[in-house]
């Protein structure tokens, strides 16, 4: 990453990604140890890796077999450069192979929870930890002989070399996945490598992030102005708050109220966010415009495209108005603030820190003759880190802890045509579900809980002595760390009962509440 707003801290651990499903999780666990970490692809040249002067390198797992013809390799020069290296799973095997160890397919694979025996309780990776512990395995190949100079410090029934270390060269490796919560003592193992083998210092905190970013934003923007599109979500709110702290009144935020937010969320932006930050906010009431554009439309992809198109047009005009007002004052609006997160950067293959954007960018697209340079103060952070930054900045808890919410809003949680009446019904049902989850103390136990209105479906019910013919709603509580995969949340039955009773009692148009118990995959989190 380049650009003044995205310079990484001096002490950085690089995670070399060999195609692991857990690469981002490794980086997150390292950051939880208060050491900054970034992910790099496995095909980066050794010279380029070393030029970044990493404090340590972690080799991730991956799906390949080290002896397959097309398997990602490892240049042994990386292991002789004096930089501390930890290999995990495939990274452990490719490290062993590169240094002369033996990797074989013994026919004894290990998947899932596996008993591990620490054979050297004084080993740096395991000291102070139980000699018998459960770890998470996922491998068919096995290291059967460690390279010369390495001490074998752990094994399992099927894996004679489950962990090794060479303290003289500051190299270590484990066959299991310490980054996964199912490995009972995985985080201490990672921290033993970071602190005691690599000599890293636990100094990376959210307070440091704020200090660094405020300075970087001030240097980047200078005496120019910036504009930010607020969605009501945590990412854009925290990004705006950081930039506002750096440049003050030279930031203008635009909030497009498309009428598709949940109950109380527009007010959170207009009242609570402004009160907490003092930011200059332009509110565009576009509810009628969006409803008119969505009239008669039932296809979910068409709805998404319409909502995106209308947002572009509304934001475009608002941005032009902000630019024109600045011009009249002799000022220049040169920057656009984006809430881009680190997973977005990784999944798009990286990218530079400051760029000139046009209609293709993820704000929804801007016209060809309206150019801005990006300010992306969150592009080094994961979602949980963004929330902690928001708390440090004093943003309202309701915004900081807000569940992820799709850009098209409730427009894709109404299955069928989107109308004002259907949105009002869904808003009340959604508010009830959220209130009961909060009252039960479950907000932090679930990733999000979409409430879906099956507007084109009716079912027979009985309320009082009368027959009803109302709509069902679907509760979709899910647990996840990154939304790439998710499992349905096992909510207490009494909580589900309260939600169902309140919705059917208080929302006359709804007479049935159902629970979605599908994981992702095969299902998606949202229905549309």
One Martini backbone bead per residue (centre of mass of N, CA, C, O) as a GRO file, in nm:
protein
  528
    1UNK     BB    1   0.098   0.036   0.019
    2UNK     BB    2   0.015   0.366  -0.053
    3UNK     BB    3   0.027   0.656   0.090
    4UNK     BB    4  -0.027   0.861   0.364
    5UNK     BB    5  -0.301   0.702   0.475
    6UNK     BB    6  -0.138   0.384   0.462
    7UNK     BB    7   0.088   0.360   0.644
    8UNK     BB    8   0.262   0.139   0.804
    9UNK     BB    9   0.388   0.020   1.056
   10UNK     BB   10   0.704  -0.063   1.144
   11UNK     BB   11   0.567  -0.319   1.283
   12UNK     BB   12   0.548  -0.605   1.067
   13UNK     BB   13   0.340  -0.880   0.985
   14UNK     BB   14   0.361  -1.126   0.740
   15UNK     BB   15   0.113  -1.297   0.546
   16UNK     BB   16   0.145  -1.583   0.364
   17UNK     BB   17  -0.069  -1.677   0.098
   18UNK     BB   18  -0.168  -2.027   0.013
   19UNK     BB   19  -0.499  -2.039   0.010
   20UNK     BB   20  -0.635  -1.976   0.272
   21UNK     BB   21  -0.923  -1.957   0.469
   22UNK     BB   22  -0.734  -1.822   0.728
   23UNK     BB   23  -0.561  -1.567   0.667
   24UNK     BB   24  -0.727  -1.340   0.800
   25UNK     BB   25  -0.726  -1.472   1.081
   26UNK     BB   26  -0.430  -1.452   1.137
   27UNK     BB   27  -0.411  -1.144   1.127
   28UNK     BB   28  -0.611  -1.097   1.356
   29UNK     BB   29  -0.459  -1.248   1.582
   30UNK     BB   30  -0.211  -1.071   1.574
   31UNK     BB   31  -0.363  -0.807   1.643
   32UNK     BB   32  -0.467  -0.914   1.919
   33UNK     BB   33  -0.149  -0.895   2.004
   34UNK     BB   34  -0.058  -0.601   1.914
   35UNK     BB   35   0.021  -0.670   1.606
   36UNK     BB   36   0.089  -0.586   1.301
   37UNK     BB   37  -0.091  -0.703   0.996
   38UNK     BB   38  -0.037  -0.858   0.672
   39UNK     BB   39  -0.128  -0.957   0.342
   40UNK     BB   40   0.035  -1.185   0.111
   41UNK     BB   41   0.123  -1.330  -0.161
   42UNK     BB   42   0.311  -1.615  -0.255
   43UNK     BB   43   0.440  -1.466  -0.533
   44UNK     BB   44   0.621  -1.295  -0.385
   45UNK     BB   45   0.915  -1.177  -0.375
   46UNK     BB   46   1.163  -1.185  -0.152
   47UNK     BB   47   1.273  -0.899  -0.195
   48UNK     BB   48   0.999  -0.760  -0.140
   49UNK     BB   49   0.955  -0.861   0.145
   50UNK     BB   50   1.229  -0.755   0.268
   51UNK     BB   51   1.184  -0.450   0.193
   52UNK     BB   52   0.961  -0.427   0.434
   53UNK     BB   53   1.078  -0.510   0.705
   54UNK     BB   54   0.989  -0.747   0.874
   55UNK     BB   55   0.943  -0.881   1.191
   56UNK     BB   56   0.767  -1.110   1.046
   57UNK     BB   57   0.668  -1.444   0.925
   58UNK     BB   58   0.370  -1.604   0.793
   59UNK     BB   59   0.272  -1.927   0.696
   60UNK     BB   60   0.015  -2.052   0.552
   61UNK     BB   61  -0.218  -2.227   0.457
   62UNK     BB   62  -0.350  -2.490   0.228
   63UNK     BB   63  -0.476  -2.711  -0.036
   64UNK     BB   64  -0.213  -2.821  -0.107
   65UNK     BB   65   0.052  -3.021  -0.218
   66UNK     BB   66   0.394  -3.008  -0.199
   67UNK     BB   67   0.429  -3.243  -0.443
   68UNK     BB   68   0.286  -3.094  -0.643
   69UNK     BB   69   0.353  -2.949  -0.943
   70UNK     BB   70   0.156  -2.676  -0.866
   71UNK     BB   71   0.274  -2.598  -0.607
   72UNK     BB   72   0.343  -2.382  -0.381
   73UNK     BB   73   0.634  -2.226  -0.312
   74UNK     BB   74   0.965  -2.188  -0.142
   75UNK     BB   75   1.209  -1.974  -0.081
   76UNK     BB   76   1.489  -2.036   0.108
   77UNK     BB   77   1.577  -1.732   0.142
   78UNK     BB   78   1.358  -1.664   0.357
   79UNK     BB   79   1.504  -1.865   0.583
   80UNK     BB   80   1.807  -1.698   0.556
   81UNK     BB   81   1.748  -1.373   0.637
   82UNK     BB   82   1.667  -1.344   0.965
   83UNK     BB   83   1.366  -1.387   0.966
   84UNK     BB   84   1.103  -1.460   1.133
   85UNK     BB   85   0.934  -1.790   1.114
   86UNK     BB   86   0.594  -1.917   1.061
   87UNK     BB   87   0.441  -2.230   1.024
   88UNK     BB   88   0.116  -2.330   0.879
   89UNK     BB   89   0.067  -2.624   0.781
   90UNK     BB   90   0.157  -2.578   0.479
   91UNK     BB   91   0.381  -2.387   0.581
   92UNK     BB   92   0.518  -2.612   0.743
   93UNK     BB   93   0.575  -2.806   0.505
   94UNK     BB   94   0.733  -2.608   0.314
   95UNK     BB   95   0.953  -2.555   0.519
   96UNK     BB   96   1.056  -2.842   0.556
   97UNK     BB   97   1.124  -2.893   0.257
   98UNK     BB   98   1.322  -2.647   0.209
   99UNK     BB   99   1.519  -2.770   0.463
  100UNK     BB  100   1.511  -3.110   0.431
  101UNK     BB  101   1.266  -3.241   0.496
  102UNK     BB  102   0.978  -3.461   0.549
  103UNK     BB  103   0.706  -3.527   0.319
  104UNK     BB  104   0.402  -3.722   0.360
  105UNK     BB  105   0.170  -3.981   0.259
  106UNK     BB  106   0.041  -4.204   0.508
  107UNK     BB  107  -0.294  -4.225   0.538
  108UNK     BB  108  -0.305  -4.010   0.795
  109UNK     BB  109  -0.546  -3.811   0.854
  110UNK     BB  110  -0.647  -3.472   0.979
  111UNK     BB  111  -0.965  -3.361   1.122
  112UNK     BB  112  -1.006  -3.143   1.345
  113UNK     BB  113  -1.020  -3.243   1.648
  114UNK     BB  114  -0.696  -3.291   1.821
  115UNK     BB  115  -0.474  -3.454   2.000
  116UNK     BB  116  -0.201  -3.304   2.181
  117UNK     BB  117   0.155  -3.358   2.236
  118UNK     BB  118   0.383  -3.221   2.448
  119UNK     BB  119   0.732  -3.308   2.449
  120UNK     BB  120   0.823  -2.994   2.530
  121UNK     BB  121   0.749  -2.788   2.790
  122UNK     BB  122   1.003  -2.573   2.723
  123UNK     BB  123   0.905  -2.473   2.481
  124UNK     BB  124   0.840  -2.175   2.344
  125UNK     BB  125   0.551  -2.235   2.224
  126UNK     BB  126   0.453  -2.409   2.518
  127UNK     BB  127   0.505  -2.263   2.759
  128UNK     BB  128   0.265  -2.297   3.020
  129UNK     BB  129   0.125  -2.533   2.882
  130UNK     BB  130  -0.037  -2.794   2.813
  131UNK     BB  131   0.056  -3.120   2.715
  132UNK     BB  132  -0.260  -3.148   2.680
  133UNK     BB  133  -0.434  -3.081   2.372
  134UNK     BB  134  -0.659  -2.921   2.156
  135UNK     BB  135  -0.662  -2.927   1.797
  136UNK     BB  136  -0.672  -2.794   1.463
  137UNK     BB  137  -0.710  -2.998   1.183
  138UNK     BB  138  -0.595  -3.000   0.807
  139UNK     BB  139  -0.461  -3.300   0.686
  140UNK     BB  140  -0.273  -3.541   0.472
  141UNK     BB  141  -0.007  -3.444   0.513
  142UNK     BB  142   0.330  -3.523   0.656
  143UNK     BB  143   0.569  -3.468   0.892
  144UNK     BB  144   0.840  -3.711   0.949
  145UNK     BB  145   1.089  -3.499   0.918
  146UNK     BB  146   1.300  -3.285   1.038
  147UNK     BB  147   1.509  -3.056   1.007
  148UNK     BB  148   1.800  -2.956   1.061
  149UNK     BB  149   1.800  -2.805   1.395
  150UNK     BB  150   1.530  -2.919   1.488
  151UNK     BB  151   1.284  -2.927   1.735
  152UNK     BB  152   1.067  -3.158   1.852
  153UNK     BB  153   0.754  -3.055   2.045
  154UNK     BB  154   0.520  -3.223   1.885
  155UNK     BB  155   0.233  -3.455   1.881
  156UNK     BB  156   0.049  -3.717   1.731
  157UNK     BB  157  -0.077  -4.012   1.647
  158UNK     BB  158  -0.028  -3.933   1.317
  159UNK     BB  159   0.199  -3.703   1.406
  160UNK     BB  160   0.535  -3.679   1.476
  161UNK     BB  161   0.534  -3.372   1.345
  162UNK     BB  162   0.356  -3.095   1.491
  163UNK     BB  163   0.625  -2.945   1.600
  164UNK     BB  164   0.877  -2.680   1.558
  165UNK     BB  165   1.219  -2.552   1.649
  166UNK     BB  166   1.464  -2.273   1.579
  167UNK     BB  167   1.613  -2.041   1.771
  168UNK     BB  168   1.866  -1.952   1.616
  169UNK     BB  169   1.676  -1.885   1.345
  170UNK     BB  170   1.377  -1.815   1.413
  171UNK     BB  171   1.214  -2.096   1.373
  172UNK     BB  172   0.872  -2.219   1.308
  173UNK     BB  173   0.613  -2.485   1.358
  174UNK     BB  174   0.268  -2.595   1.269
  175UNK     BB  175   0.012  -2.817   1.182
  176UNK     BB  176  -0.184  -2.649   1.309
  177UNK     BB  177  -0.452  -2.409   1.401
  178UNK     BB  178  -0.414  -2.133   1.606
  179UNK     BB  179  -0.640  -1.929   1.483
  180UNK     BB  180  -0.843  -2.128   1.589
  181UNK     BB  181  -1.064  -2.168   1.846
  182UNK     BB  182  -1.038  -2.488   1.860
  183UNK     BB  183  -0.766  -2.409   1.961
  184UNK     BB  184  -0.717  -2.381   2.284
  185UNK     BB  185  -0.388  -2.248   2.260
  186UNK     BB  186  -0.333  -2.068   2.004
  187UNK     BB  187  -0.273  -1.777   2.098
  188UNK     BB  188  -0.022  -1.835   2.278
  189UNK     BB  189   0.146  -1.954   2.050
  190UNK     BB  190   0.158  -1.699   1.880
  191UNK     BB  191   0.278  -1.516   2.107
  192UNK     BB  192   0.540  -1.671   2.147
  193UNK     BB  193   0.644  -1.608   1.872
  194UNK     BB  194   0.624  -1.299   1.868
  195UNK     BB  195   0.775  -1.231   2.145
  196UNK     BB  196   1.016  -1.467   2.176
  197UNK     BB  197   1.118  -1.509   1.876
  198UNK     BB  198   1.062  -1.220   1.724
  199UNK     BB  199   1.037  -0.958   1.925
  200UNK     BB  200   0.770  -0.840   1.959
  201UNK     BB  201   0.553  -0.561   2.023
  202UNK     BB  202   0.257  -0.467   2.213
  203UNK     BB  203   0.167  -0.154   2.043
  204UNK     BB  204  -0.097  -0.205   1.881
  205UNK     BB  205  -0.351   0.041   1.875
  206UNK     BB  206  -0.628   0.238   1.840
  207UNK     BB  207  -0.491   0.494   1.936
  208UNK     BB  208  -0.265   0.480   1.726
  209UNK     BB  209  -0.441   0.484   1.477
  210UNK     BB  210  -0.563   0.761   1.519
  211UNK     BB  211  -0.302   0.921   1.526
  212UNK     BB  212  -0.195   0.834   1.248
  213UNK     BB  213  -0.446   0.915   1.071
  214UNK     BB  214  -0.468   1.212   1.137
  215UNK     BB  215  -0.190   1.284   1.026
  216UNK     BB  216  -0.227   1.166   0.738
  217UNK     BB  217  -0.478   1.328   0.654
  218UNK     BB  218  -0.361   1.609   0.690
  219UNK     BB  219  -0.136   1.566   0.477
  220UNK     BB  220  -0.321   1.490   0.234
  221UNK     BB  221  -0.537   1.734   0.233
  222UNK     BB  222  -0.469   1.984   0.381
  223UNK     BB  223  -0.655   2.275   0.258
  224UNK     BB  224  -0.875   2.103   0.171
  225UNK     BB  225  -1.163   1.930   0.077
  226UNK     BB  226  -1.429   1.700   0.186
  227UNK     BB  227  -1.626   1.405   0.108
  228UNK     BB  228  -1.912   1.213   0.253
  229UNK     BB  229  -2.088   0.907   0.251
  230UNK     BB  230  -2.359   0.836   0.446
  231UNK     BB  231  -2.533   0.529   0.558
  232UNK     BB  232  -2.535   0.445   0.891
  233UNK     BB  233  -2.283   0.297   0.920
  234UNK     BB  234  -1.981   0.224   1.066
  235UNK     BB  235  -1.773   0.284   0.843
  236UNK     BB  236  -1.854   0.573   0.754
  237UNK     BB  237  -1.859   0.694   1.039
  238UNK     BB  238  -1.560   0.646   1.116
  239UNK     BB  239  -1.429   0.780   0.876
  240UNK     BB  240  -1.553   1.060   0.925
  241UNK     BB  241  -1.447   1.103   1.215
  242UNK     BB  242  -1.148   1.099   1.143
  243UNK     BB  243  -1.152   1.332   0.936
  244UNK     BB  244  -1.278   1.544   1.121
  245UNK     BB  245  -1.043   1.544   1.325
  246UNK     BB  246  -0.834   1.645   1.106
  247UNK     BB  247  -1.026   1.890   0.933
  248UNK     BB  248  -1.307   1.942   1.020
  249UNK     BB  249  -1.501   2.176   0.842
  250UNK     BB  250  -1.376   2.043   0.562
  251UNK     BB  251  -1.616   1.846   0.610
  252UNK     BB  252  -1.870   1.681   0.410
  253UNK     BB  253  -2.178   1.525   0.465
  254UNK     BB  254  -2.379   1.271   0.296
  255UNK     BB  255  -2.732   1.193   0.333
  256UNK     BB  256  -2.923   0.935   0.191
  257UNK     BB  257  -3.273   0.915   0.212
  258UNK     BB  258  -3.438   0.620   0.085
  259UNK     BB  259  -3.638   0.460   0.295
  260UNK     BB  260  -3.454   0.167   0.368
  261UNK     BB  261  -3.436   0.187   0.659
  262UNK     BB  262  -3.445   0.143   0.976
  263UNK     BB  263  -3.555   0.204   1.271
  264UNK     BB  264  -3.384   0.509   1.361
  265UNK     BB  265  -3.135   0.550   1.158
  266UNK     BB  266  -3.168   0.834   1.048
  267UNK     BB  267  -3.158   0.970   1.329
  268UNK     BB  268  -2.874   0.883   1.407
  269UNK     BB  269  -2.738   1.056   1.194
  270UNK     BB  270  -2.878   1.343   1.231
  271UNK     BB  271  -2.820   1.345   1.551
  272UNK     BB  272  -2.593   1.166   1.690
  273UNK     BB  273  -2.351   1.209   1.500
  274UNK     BB  274  -2.344   1.515   1.510
  275UNK     BB  275  -2.319   1.542   1.819
  276UNK     BB  276  -2.041   1.374   1.837
  277UNK     BB  277  -1.877   1.553   1.593
  278UNK     BB  278  -1.982   1.823   1.429
  279UNK     BB  279  -2.066   1.772   1.154
  280UNK     BB  280  -2.131   1.841   0.829
  281UNK     BB  281  -2.474   1.800   0.714
  282UNK     BB  282  -2.632   1.651   0.428
  283UNK     BB  283  -2.978   1.609   0.357
  284UNK     BB  284  -3.144   1.367   0.144
  285UNK     BB  285  -3.479   1.343   0.044
  286UNK     BB  286  -3.553   1.026  -0.150
  287UNK     BB  287  -3.806   0.844  -0.105
  288UNK     BB  288  -3.997   0.892  -0.347
  289UNK     BB  289  -3.797   0.819  -0.568
  290UNK     BB  290  -3.752   0.521  -0.489
  291UNK     BB  291  -4.045   0.423  -0.491
  292UNK     BB  292  -4.101   0.489  -0.787
  293UNK     BB  293  -3.870   0.308  -0.906
  294UNK     BB  294  -3.995   0.033  -0.751
  295UNK     BB  295  -4.248   0.012  -0.890
  296UNK     BB  296  -4.340  -0.324  -0.973
  297UNK     BB  297  -4.084  -0.457  -0.851
  298UNK     BB  298  -3.945  -0.806  -0.792
  299UNK     BB  299  -3.667  -0.834  -0.886
  300UNK     BB  300  -3.376  -0.838  -0.711
  301UNK     BB  301  -3.166  -0.734  -0.918
  302UNK     BB  302  -3.330  -0.492  -1.011
  303UNK     BB  303  -3.348  -0.353  -0.740
  304UNK     BB  304  -3.048  -0.311  -0.696
  305UNK     BB  305  -3.000  -0.137  -0.951
  306UNK     BB  306  -3.196   0.088  -0.884
  307UNK     BB  307  -3.077   0.175  -0.614
  308UNK     BB  308  -2.794   0.236  -0.724
  309UNK     BB  309  -2.874   0.442  -0.939
  310UNK     BB  310  -3.020   0.647  -0.754
  311UNK     BB  311  -2.786   0.702  -0.569
  312UNK     BB  312  -2.596   0.820  -0.773
  313UNK     BB  313  -2.774   1.060  -0.857
  314UNK     BB  314  -2.806   1.189  -0.581
  315UNK     BB  315  -2.507   1.214  -0.500
  316UNK     BB  316  -2.414   1.373  -0.744
  317UNK     BB  317  -2.579   1.629  -0.683
  318UNK     BB  318  -2.474   1.678  -0.400
  319UNK     BB  319  -2.177   1.706  -0.481
  320UNK     BB  320  -2.214   1.947  -0.668
  321UNK     BB  321  -2.320   2.137  -0.449
  322UNK     BB  322  -2.069   2.130  -0.270
  323UNK     BB  323  -1.870   2.229  -0.483
  324UNK     BB  324  -2.013   2.497  -0.548
  325UNK     BB  325  -2.001   2.617  -0.260
  326UNK     BB  326  -1.692   2.615  -0.244
  327UNK     BB  327  -1.630   2.793  -0.487
  328UNK     BB  328  -1.767   3.050  -0.368
  329UNK     BB  329  -1.531   3.036  -0.127
  330UNK     BB  330  -1.252   2.941  -0.264
  331UNK     BB  331  -1.279   2.626  -0.264
  332UNK     BB  332  -1.169   2.271  -0.256
  333UNK     BB  333  -1.300   1.964  -0.369
  334UNK     BB  334  -1.076   1.667  -0.364
  335UNK     BB  335  -1.217   1.458  -0.158
  336UNK     BB  336  -1.302   1.110  -0.083
  337UNK     BB  337  -1.467   0.930   0.158
  338UNK     BB  338  -1.390   0.591   0.260
  339UNK     BB  339  -1.496   0.261   0.410
  340UNK     BB  340  -1.257   0.086   0.357
  341UNK     BB  341  -1.150  -0.239   0.409
  342UNK     BB  342  -0.923  -0.489   0.431
  343UNK     BB  343  -1.088  -0.716   0.289
  344UNK     BB  344  -1.128  -0.550   0.030
  345UNK     BB  345  -0.829  -0.535  -0.044
  346UNK     BB  346  -0.764  -0.836  -0.053
  347UNK     BB  347  -1.001  -0.928  -0.254
  348UNK     BB  348  -0.878  -0.711  -0.482
  349UNK     BB  349  -0.548  -0.731  -0.464
  350UNK     BB  350  -0.531  -0.454  -0.342
  351UNK     BB  351  -0.366  -0.140  -0.362
  352UNK     BB  352  -0.372   0.181  -0.351
  353UNK     BB  353  -0.426   0.455  -0.143
  354UNK     BB  354  -0.434   0.669  -0.384
  355UNK     BB  355  -0.706   0.772  -0.598
  356UNK     BB  356  -0.868   0.816  -0.896
  357UNK     BB  357  -1.217   0.851  -0.937
  358UNK     BB  358  -1.505   0.705  -1.077
  359UNK     BB  359  -1.780   0.516  -1.171
  360UNK     BB  360  -1.649   0.238  -1.039
  361UNK     BB  361  -1.684   0.300  -0.758
  362UNK     BB  362  -1.817   0.204  -0.429
  363UNK     BB  363  -2.022   0.450  -0.399
  364UNK     BB  364  -2.172   0.386  -0.704
  365UNK     BB  365  -2.077   0.620  -0.867
  366UNK     BB  366  -1.942   0.867  -1.086
  367UNK     BB  367  -1.902   1.103  -1.288
  368UNK     BB  368  -1.664   1.174  -1.531
  369UNK     BB  369  -1.647   1.500  -1.431
  370UNK     BB  370  -1.608   1.377  -1.125
  371UNK     BB  371  -1.324   1.423  -0.923
  372UNK     BB  372  -1.141   1.220  -0.686
  373UNK     BB  373  -0.965   1.165  -0.398
  374UNK     BB  374  -0.880   0.924  -0.178
  375UNK     BB  375  -1.001   0.849   0.156
  376UNK     BB  376  -0.878   0.552   0.358
  377UNK     BB  377  -0.863   0.501   0.698
  378UNK     BB  378  -0.964   0.167   0.700
  379UNK     BB  379  -0.774  -0.023   0.506
  380UNK     BB  380  -0.627  -0.173   0.775
  381UNK     BB  381  -0.916  -0.281   0.877
  382UNK     BB  382  -1.126  -0.449   1.065
  383UNK     BB  383  -1.437  -0.448   1.188
  384UNK     BB  384  -1.365  -0.471   1.493
  385UNK     BB  385  -1.162  -0.231   1.480
  386UNK     BB  386  -1.361  -0.014   1.392
  387UNK     BB  387  -1.530  -0.023   1.646
  388UNK     BB  388  -1.300   0.062   1.840
  389UNK     BB  389  -1.251   0.334   1.712
  390UNK     BB  390  -1.536   0.445   1.758
  391UNK     BB  391  -1.519   0.435   2.065
  392UNK     BB  392  -1.269   0.624   2.091
  393UNK     BB  393  -1.435   0.865   1.938
  394UNK     BB  394  -1.742   0.866   2.067
  395UNK     BB  395  -1.950   0.705   1.944
  396UNK     BB  396  -2.238   0.577   1.927
  397UNK     BB  397  -2.334   0.264   2.010
  398UNK     BB  398  -2.555   0.224   1.785
  399UNK     BB  399  -2.335   0.255   1.560
  400UNK     BB  400  -2.093   0.073   1.641
  401UNK     BB  401  -2.299  -0.197   1.685
  402UNK     BB  402  -2.400  -0.224   1.416
  403UNK     BB  403  -2.522  -0.415   1.197
  404UNK     BB  404  -2.495  -0.541   0.917
  405UNK     BB  405  -2.595  -0.365   0.608
  406UNK     BB  406  -2.736  -0.334   0.322
  407UNK     BB  407  -2.736  -0.105   0.078
  408UNK     BB  408  -3.051  -0.163  -0.013
  409UNK     BB  409  -3.175  -0.262   0.232
  410UNK     BB  410  -3.514  -0.331   0.262
  411UNK     BB  411  -3.545  -0.387  -0.047
  412UNK     BB  412  -3.423  -0.703   0.012
  413UNK     BB  413  -3.649  -0.775   0.258
  414UNK     BB  414  -3.862  -0.751   0.035
  415UNK     BB  415  -4.060  -0.997  -0.100
  416UNK     BB  416  -4.114  -0.806  -0.361
  417UNK     BB  417  -4.277  -0.537  -0.364
  418UNK     BB  418  -4.198  -0.202  -0.294
  419UNK     BB  419  -4.356  -0.039  -0.022
  420UNK     BB  420  -4.448   0.163   0.224
  421UNK     BB  421  -4.620  -0.043   0.381
  422UNK     BB  422  -4.411  -0.275   0.387
  423UNK     BB  423  -4.187  -0.119   0.526
  424UNK     BB  424  -4.343  -0.056   0.787
  425UNK     BB  425  -4.385  -0.347   0.873
  426UNK     BB  426  -4.086  -0.434   0.879
  427UNK     BB  427  -3.980  -0.223   1.078
  428UNK     BB  428  -4.136  -0.326   1.324
  429UNK     BB  429  -4.039  -0.619   1.328
  430UNK     BB  430  -3.737  -0.552   1.344
  431UNK     BB  431  -3.747  -0.388   1.608
  432UNK     BB  432  -3.841  -0.619   1.786
  433UNK     BB  433  -3.608  -0.813   1.742
  434UNK     BB  434  -3.384  -0.620   1.839
  435UNK     BB  435  -3.494  -0.565   2.123
  436UNK     BB  436  -3.486  -0.864   2.224
  437UNK     BB  437  -3.185  -0.915   2.179
  438UNK     BB  438  -3.092  -0.692   2.367
  439UNK     BB  439  -3.243  -0.783   2.627
  440UNK     BB  440  -3.076  -1.073   2.608
  441UNK     BB  441  -2.767  -1.011   2.532
  442UNK     BB  442  -2.713  -1.090   2.190
  443UNK     BB  443  -2.564  -0.886   2.002
  444UNK     BB  444  -2.259  -1.024   2.024
  445UNK     BB  445  -2.351  -1.329   1.922
  446UNK     BB  446  -2.430  -1.190   1.654
  447UNK     BB  447  -2.396  -1.065   1.340
  448UNK     BB  448  -2.703  -1.103   1.232
  449UNK     BB  449  -3.077  -1.019   1.184
  450UNK     BB  450  -3.266  -1.074   0.951
  451UNK     BB  451  -3.580  -0.945   0.833
  452UNK     BB  452  -3.830  -1.112   0.637
  453UNK     BB  453  -4.069  -1.021   0.390
  454UNK     BB  454  -4.340  -1.211   0.255
  455UNK     BB  455  -4.529  -1.030   0.046
  456UNK     BB  456  -4.626  -1.278  -0.166
  457UNK     BB  457  -4.721  -1.415   0.105
  458UNK     BB  458  -4.986  -1.619   0.243
  459UNK     BB  459  -5.153  -1.701   0.556
  460UNK     BB  460  -5.328  -1.880   0.776
  461UNK     BB  461  -5.508  -1.752   1.067
  462UNK     BB  462  -5.550  -1.681   1.430
  463UNK     BB  463  -5.723  -1.394   1.583
  464UNK     BB  464  -5.888  -1.480   1.813
  465UNK     BB  465  -6.195  -1.544   1.627
  466UNK     BB  466  -6.031  -1.482   1.367
  467UNK     BB  467  -5.956  -1.492   1.044
  468UNK     BB  468  -5.644  -1.494   0.874
  469UNK     BB  469  -5.439  -1.322   0.596
  470UNK     BB  470  -5.110  -1.320   0.618
  471UNK     BB  471  -4.781  -1.256   0.675
  472UNK     BB  472  -4.462  -1.367   0.665
  473UNK     BB  473  -4.171  -1.397   0.869
  474UNK     BB  474  -3.808  -1.399   0.873
  475UNK     BB  475  -3.560  -1.534   1.068
  476UNK     BB  476  -3.182  -1.453   1.038
  477UNK     BB  477  -2.971  -1.575   1.244
  478UNK     BB  478  -2.612  -1.506   1.253
  479UNK     BB  479  -2.282  -1.646   1.254
  480UNK     BB  480  -1.971  -1.453   1.232
  481UNK     BB  481  -1.657  -1.292   1.113
  482UNK     BB  482  -1.690  -1.215   0.765
  483UNK     BB  483  -1.938  -1.346   0.578
  484UNK     BB  484  -1.825  -1.587   0.409
  485UNK     BB  485  -1.928  -1.740   0.656
  486UNK     BB  486  -2.218  -1.916   0.811
  487UNK     BB  487  -2.430  -1.954   1.097
  488UNK     BB  488  -2.687  -2.038   1.270
  489UNK     BB  489  -2.836  -1.916   1.548
  490UNK     BB  490  -2.880  -2.043   1.881
  491UNK     BB  491  -3.149  -1.944   2.009
  492UNK     BB  492  -3.341  -1.903   2.253
  493UNK     BB  493  -3.662  -2.001   2.280
  494UNK     BB  494  -3.769  -1.762   2.452
  495UNK     BB  495  -3.684  -1.545   2.249
  496UNK     BB  496  -3.840  -1.644   2.005
  497UNK     BB  497  -4.115  -1.628   2.141
  498UNK     BB  498  -4.120  -1.323   2.194
  499UNK     BB  499  -4.090  -1.231   1.906
  500UNK     BB  500  -4.340  -1.374   1.791
  501UNK     BB  501  -4.555  -1.258   1.980
  502UNK     BB  502  -4.508  -0.958   1.923
  503UNK     BB  503  -4.546  -0.951   1.619
  504UNK     BB  504  -4.840  -1.084   1.610
  505UNK     BB  505  -4.962  -0.865   1.808
  506UNK     BB  506  -4.839  -0.575   1.673
  507UNK     BB  507  -4.865  -0.697   1.367
  508UNK     BB  508  -5.139  -0.740   1.176
  509UNK     BB  509  -5.002  -0.838   0.894
  510UNK     BB  510  -4.882  -1.062   1.090
  511UNK     BB  511  -4.914  -1.446   1.142
  512UNK     BB  512  -4.601  -1.535   1.094
  513UNK     BB  513  -4.304  -1.704   1.231
  514UNK     BB  514  -3.984  -1.782   1.098
  515UNK     BB  515  -3.692  -2.002   1.078
  516UNK     BB  516  -3.361  -1.982   0.964
  517UNK     BB  517  -3.141  -2.294   0.926
  518UNK     BB  518  -2.915  -2.182   0.727
  519UNK     BB  519  -2.620  -2.202   0.594
  520UNK     BB  520  -2.295  -2.060   0.492
  521UNK     BB  521  -2.309  -2.265   0.309
  522UNK     BB  522  -2.568  -2.253   0.077
  523UNK     BB  523  -2.661  -2.000   0.188
  524UNK     BB  524  -2.742  -1.683   0.235
  525UNK     BB  525  -2.800  -1.423   0.431
  526UNK     BB  526  -2.957  -1.311   0.222
  527UNK     BB  527  -3.236  -1.355   0.010
  528UNK     BB  528  -3.143  -1.126  -0.231
   0.00000   0.00000   0.00000
